[in-house]
Amino acid sequence: MAYFNLIMLVFLSAVVSAMALHASNSLHMVGDDFGWRVPASPGFYNEWASKRSFTVGDALLFNFTTGWHDVTEVSKEGYDQCKLGDSDKTIKDGPATIHLTNAGDHYYMCSYKGHCLKDQKLAIHLAPTVNTTLRSL
Ligand SMILES: [Cu+2]
């Protein structure tokens, strides 16, 4: 029985290693070719996000013209109310790459007047990496 367990352990390690090797970090171009601007239809960015999966180590690329838009990571409340918090840091230079490091929910919005209210905002769920998942088992 111990021998069987050992075989399973070796097998499992091999599977996990293979998964880790394949879990290459992705750069997600927010909104694809449309970029980061006021969408023509509400819910555009969340629809975009719903078709993708985001993992720690990935990055978001917000493609916008400096002076026309910006991007800020905000709290859930900030996202819901389209309001920046006092300590929120706005990235004013586009295109902007944001590296995703903490698993959980993340919220982004444009701080130009009225843009967030017209749904230039994005919510994503960031999954932990395979290795992080195993460590927590
Ligand atoms: Cu904007």
PDB file of C-alpha atoms and ligand atoms in Angstrom:
ATOM      1  CA  MET A   1       0.000   0.000   0.000  1.00  0.00           C
ATOM      2  CA  ALA A   2       2.863   2.360   0.806  1.00  0.00           C
ATOM      3  CA  TYR A   3       4.334   1.546  -2.588  1.00  0.00           C
ATOM      4  CA  PHE A   4       1.039   2.539  -4.263  1.00  0.00           C
ATOM      5  CA  ASN A   5       1.035   5.834  -2.399  1.00  0.00           C
ATOM      6  CA  LEU A   6       4.563   6.525  -3.531  1.00  0.00           C
ATOM      7  CA  ILE A   7       3.602   5.853  -7.143  1.00  0.00           C
ATOM      8  CA  MET A   8       0.628   8.203  -6.775  1.00  0.00           C
ATOM      9  CA  LEU A   9       2.849  10.871  -5.281  1.00  0.00           C
ATOM     10  CA  VAL A  10       5.322  10.623  -8.147  1.00  0.00           C
ATOM     11  CA  PHE A  11       2.465  10.710 -10.654  1.00  0.00           C
ATOM     12  CA  LEU A  12       0.860  13.705  -8.967  1.00  0.00           C
ATOM     13  CA  SER A  13       4.178  15.575  -8.834  1.00  0.00           C
ATOM     14  CA  ALA A  14       4.645  14.986 -12.550  1.00  0.00           C
ATOM     15  CA  VAL A  15       1.146  16.301 -13.315  1.00  0.00           C
ATOM     16  CA  VAL A  16       1.670  19.378 -11.164  1.00  0.00           C
ATOM     17  CA  SER A  17       5.055  20.098 -12.733  1.00  0.00           C
ATOM     18  CA  ALA A  18       3.518  19.812 -16.189  1.00  0.00           C
ATOM     19  CA  MET A  19       0.710  22.188 -15.187  1.00  0.00           C
ATOM     20  CA  ALA A  20       3.161  24.680 -13.754  1.00  0.00           C
ATOM     21  CA  LEU A  21       5.208  24.589 -16.940  1.00  0.00           C
ATOM     22  CA  HIS A  22       2.147  25.243 -19.050  1.00  0.00           C
ATOM     23  CA  ALA A  23       0.793  27.984 -16.831  1.00  0.00           C
ATOM     24  CA  SER A  24       2.671  30.707 -18.654  1.00  0.00           C
ATOM     25  CA  ASN A  25       1.829  34.257 -17.673  1.00  0.00           C
ATOM     26  CA  SER A  26      -0.625  36.011 -19.961  1.00  0.00           C
ATOM     27  CA  LEU A  27      -0.812  39.638 -20.981  1.00  0.00           C
ATOM     28  CA  HIS A  28      -4.496  40.541 -21.302  1.00  0.00           C
ATOM     29  CA  MET A  29      -5.222  43.395 -23.667  1.00  0.00           C
ATOM     30  CA  VAL A  30      -8.237  44.983 -21.973  1.00  0.00           C
ATOM     31  CA  GLY A  31     -11.110  45.301 -24.458  1.00  0.00           C
ATOM     32  CA  ASP A  32      -8.959  43.676 -27.152  1.00  0.00           C
ATOM     33  CA  ASP A  33      -8.714  45.910 -30.239  1.00  0.00           C
ATOM     34  CA  PHE A  34     -11.244  48.382 -28.829  1.00  0.00           C
ATOM     35  CA  GLY A  35      -8.776  49.327 -26.099  1.00  0.00           C
ATOM     36  CA  TRP A  36      -9.609  51.266 -22.942  1.00  0.00           C
ATOM     37  CA  ARG A  37     -12.149  54.001 -23.641  1.00  0.00           C
ATOM     38  CA  VAL A  38     -15.853  54.725 -23.187  1.00  0.00           C
ATOM     39  CA  PRO A  39     -17.638  51.635 -24.500  1.00  0.00           C
ATOM     40  CA  ALA A  40     -20.525  51.827 -26.959  1.00  0.00           C
ATOM     41  CA  SER A  41     -22.583  49.463 -24.824  1.00  0.00           C
ATOM     42  CA  PRO A  42     -22.818  49.084 -21.032  1.00  0.00           C
ATOM     43  CA  GLY A  43     -21.157  46.023 -19.552  1.00  0.00           C
ATOM     44  CA  PHE A  44     -18.632  45.845 -22.392  1.00  0.00           C
ATOM     45  CA  TYR A  45     -15.567  45.318 -20.176  1.00  0.00           C
ATOM     46  CA  ASN A  46     -17.205  42.803 -17.888  1.00  0.00           C
ATOM     47  CA  GLU A  47     -18.352  40.841 -20.894  1.00  0.00           C
ATOM     48  CA  TRP A  48     -14.760  40.927 -22.117  1.00  0.00           C
ATOM     49  CA  ALA A  49     -13.558  39.697 -18.709  1.00  0.00           C
ATOM     50  CA  SER A  50     -16.157  36.923 -18.532  1.00  0.00           C
ATOM     51  CA  LYS A  51     -14.565  35.225 -21.528  1.00  0.00           C
ATOM     52  CA  ARG A  52     -11.147  35.062 -19.915  1.00  0.00           C
ATOM     53  CA  SER A  53      -9.444  33.702 -16.839  1.00  0.00           C
ATOM     54  CA  PHE A  54      -6.924  35.686 -14.865  1.00  0.00           C
ATOM     55  CA  THR A  55      -4.157  34.147 -12.782  1.00  0.00           C
ATOM     56  CA  VAL A  56      -1.508  35.598 -10.482  1.00  0.00           C
ATOM     57  CA  GLY A  57       1.485  36.463 -12.646  1.00  0.00           C
ATOM     58  CA  ASP A  58      -0.672  37.721 -15.517  1.00  0.00           C
ATOM     59  CA  ALA A  59      -0.821  41.382 -16.511  1.00  0.00           C
ATOM     60  CA  LEU A  60      -3.502  43.742 -17.824  1.00  0.00           C
ATOM     61  CA  LEU A  61      -2.672  46.097 -20.654  1.00  0.00           C
ATOM     62  CA  PHE A  62      -4.883  49.178 -20.670  1.00  0.00           C
ATOM     63  CA  ASN A  63      -4.461  50.668 -24.115  1.00  0.00           C
ATOM     64  CA  PHE A  64      -5.413  54.356 -24.086  1.00  0.00           C
ATOM     65  CA  THR A  65      -4.112  57.707 -25.254  1.00  0.00           C
ATOM     66  CA  THR A  66      -2.490  59.825 -22.551  1.00  0.00           C
ATOM     67  CA  GLY A  67      -4.715  62.806 -21.818  1.00  0.00           C
ATOM     68  CA  TRP A  68      -7.893  61.111 -23.022  1.00  0.00           C
ATOM     69  CA  HIS A  69      -8.278  58.427 -20.340  1.00  0.00           C
ATOM     70  CA  ASP A  70      -6.484  56.990 -17.333  1.00  0.00           C
ATOM     71  CA  VAL A  71      -6.756  53.931 -15.106  1.00  0.00           C
ATOM     72  CA  THR A  72      -6.991  53.461 -11.347  1.00  0.00           C
ATOM     73  CA  GLU A  73      -7.404  50.338  -9.273  1.00  0.00           C
ATOM     74  CA  VAL A  74     -10.258  51.088  -6.887  1.00  0.00           C
ATOM     75  CA  SER A  75     -12.160  49.342  -4.118  1.00  0.00           C
ATOM     76  CA  LYS A  76     -15.457  47.536  -4.716  1.00  0.00           C
ATOM     77  CA  GLU A  77     -17.246  50.614  -3.342  1.00  0.00           C
ATOM     78  CA  GLY A  78     -15.253  52.891  -5.614  1.00  0.00           C
ATOM     79  CA  TYR A  79     -16.126  50.698  -8.550  1.00  0.00           C
ATOM     80  CA  ASP A  80     -19.825  50.619  -7.705  1.00  0.00           C
ATOM     81  CA  GLN A  81     -20.001  54.387  -7.127  1.00  0.00           C
ATOM     82  CA  CYS A  82     -17.426  55.432  -9.760  1.00  0.00           C
ATOM     83  CA  LYS A  83     -15.459  57.253  -7.094  1.00  0.00           C
ATOM     84  CA  LEU A  84     -11.729  57.245  -6.363  1.00  0.00           C
ATOM     85  CA  GLY A  85     -10.516  56.650  -2.814  1.00  0.00           C
ATOM     86  CA  ASP A  86      -8.008  59.023  -1.183  1.00  0.00           C
ATOM     87  CA  SER A  87      -5.117  56.555  -1.429  1.00  0.00           C
ATOM     88  CA  ASP A  88      -5.924  55.245  -4.929  1.00  0.00           C
ATOM     89  CA  LYS A  89      -3.136  55.742  -7.432  1.00  0.00           C
ATOM     90  CA  THR A  90      -4.093  56.824 -10.928  1.00  0.00           C
ATOM     91  CA  ILE A  91      -1.936  55.859 -13.900  1.00  0.00           C
ATOM     92  CA  LYS A  92      -2.158  58.755 -16.330  1.00  0.00           C
ATOM     93  CA  ASP A  93       0.210  57.555 -19.036  1.00  0.00           C
ATOM     94  CA  GLY A  94      -1.096  55.135 -21.623  1.00  0.00           C
ATOM     95  CA  PRO A  95      -0.743  52.416 -22.600  1.00  0.00           C
ATOM     96  CA  ALA A  96      -0.473  51.117 -19.031  1.00  0.00           C
ATOM     97  CA  THR A  97       0.526  47.629 -17.968  1.00  0.00           C
ATOM     98  CA  ILE A  98      -0.614  46.458 -14.552  1.00  0.00           C
ATOM     99  CA  HIS A  99       0.935  43.295 -13.146  1.00  0.00           C
ATOM    100  CA  LEU A 100      -1.470  41.120 -11.214  1.00  0.00           C
ATOM    101  CA  THR A 101       0.049  39.857  -7.989  1.00  0.00           C
ATOM    102  CA  ASN A 102      -2.681  39.387  -5.370  1.00  0.00           C
ATOM    103  CA  ALA A 103      -5.376  36.756  -5.849  1.00  0.00           C
ATOM    104  CA  GLY A 104      -8.942  37.921  -5.359  1.00  0.00           C
ATOM    105  CA  ASP A 105     -11.239  40.531  -6.862  1.00  0.00           C
ATOM    106  CA  HIS A 106      -9.812  43.608  -8.532  1.00  0.00           C
ATOM    107  CA  TYR A 107     -11.599  46.711  -9.785  1.00  0.00           C
ATOM    108  CA  TYR A 108     -10.474  49.351 -12.258  1.00  0.00           C
ATOM    109  CA  MET A 109     -12.005  52.534 -13.608  1.00  0.00           C
ATOM    110  CA  CYS A 110     -11.251  55.602 -15.701  1.00  0.00           C
ATOM    111  CA  SER A 111     -11.321  58.766 -13.610  1.00  0.00           C
ATOM    112  CA  TYR A 112     -12.229  61.150 -16.444  1.00  0.00           C
ATOM    113  CA  LYS A 113     -15.545  62.814 -15.727  1.00  0.00           C
ATOM    114  CA  GLY A 114     -18.485  60.633 -16.692  1.00  0.00           C
ATOM    115  CA  HIS A 115     -16.435  57.827 -18.229  1.00  0.00           C
ATOM    116  CA  CYS A 116     -16.887  55.323 -15.409  1.00  0.00           C
ATOM    117  CA  LEU A 117     -20.601  56.130 -15.273  1.00  0.00           C
ATOM    118  CA  LYS A 118     -20.707  55.151 -18.951  1.00  0.00           C
ATOM    119  CA  ASP A 119     -19.156  51.826 -17.913  1.00  0.00           C
ATOM    120  CA  GLN A 120     -15.497  52.441 -18.607  1.00  0.00           C
ATOM    121  CA  LYS A 121     -14.756  50.172 -15.678  1.00  0.00           C
ATOM    122  CA  LEU A 122     -13.608  46.619 -15.195  1.00  0.00           C
ATOM    123  CA  ALA A 123     -13.958  43.956 -12.511  1.00  0.00           C
ATOM    124  CA  ILE A 124     -11.870  40.791 -12.605  1.00  0.00           C
ATOM    125  CA  HIS A 125     -11.370  37.780 -10.389  1.00  0.00           C
ATOM    126  CA  LEU A 126      -7.730  36.821 -10.049  1.00  0.00           C
ATOM    127  CA  ALA A 127      -7.087  33.145  -9.331  1.00  0.00           C
ATOM    128  CA  PRO A 128      -4.006  32.002  -7.408  1.00  0.00           C
ATOM    129  CA  THR A 129      -1.272  30.131  -9.295  1.00  0.00           C
ATOM    130  CA  VAL A 130      -1.123  26.332  -9.290  1.00  0.00           C
ATOM    131  CA  ASN A 131       1.795  26.400  -6.867  1.00  0.00           C
ATOM    132  CA  THR A 132       0.033  28.735  -4.489  1.00  0.00           C
ATOM    133  CA  THR A 133      -3.001  26.475  -4.510  1.00  0.00           C
ATOM    134  CA  LEU A 134      -0.924  23.444  -3.565  1.00  0.00           C
ATOM    135  CA  ARG A 135       0.839  25.283  -0.797  1.00  0.00           C
ATOM    136  CA  SER A 136      -2.504  26.070   0.831  1.00  0.00           C
ATOM    137  CA  LEU A 137      -3.685  22.425   0.732  1.00  0.00           C
TER     138      LEU A 137
HETATM  139 CU    CU B   1     -11.929  57.416 -19.851  1.00  0.00          CU
END
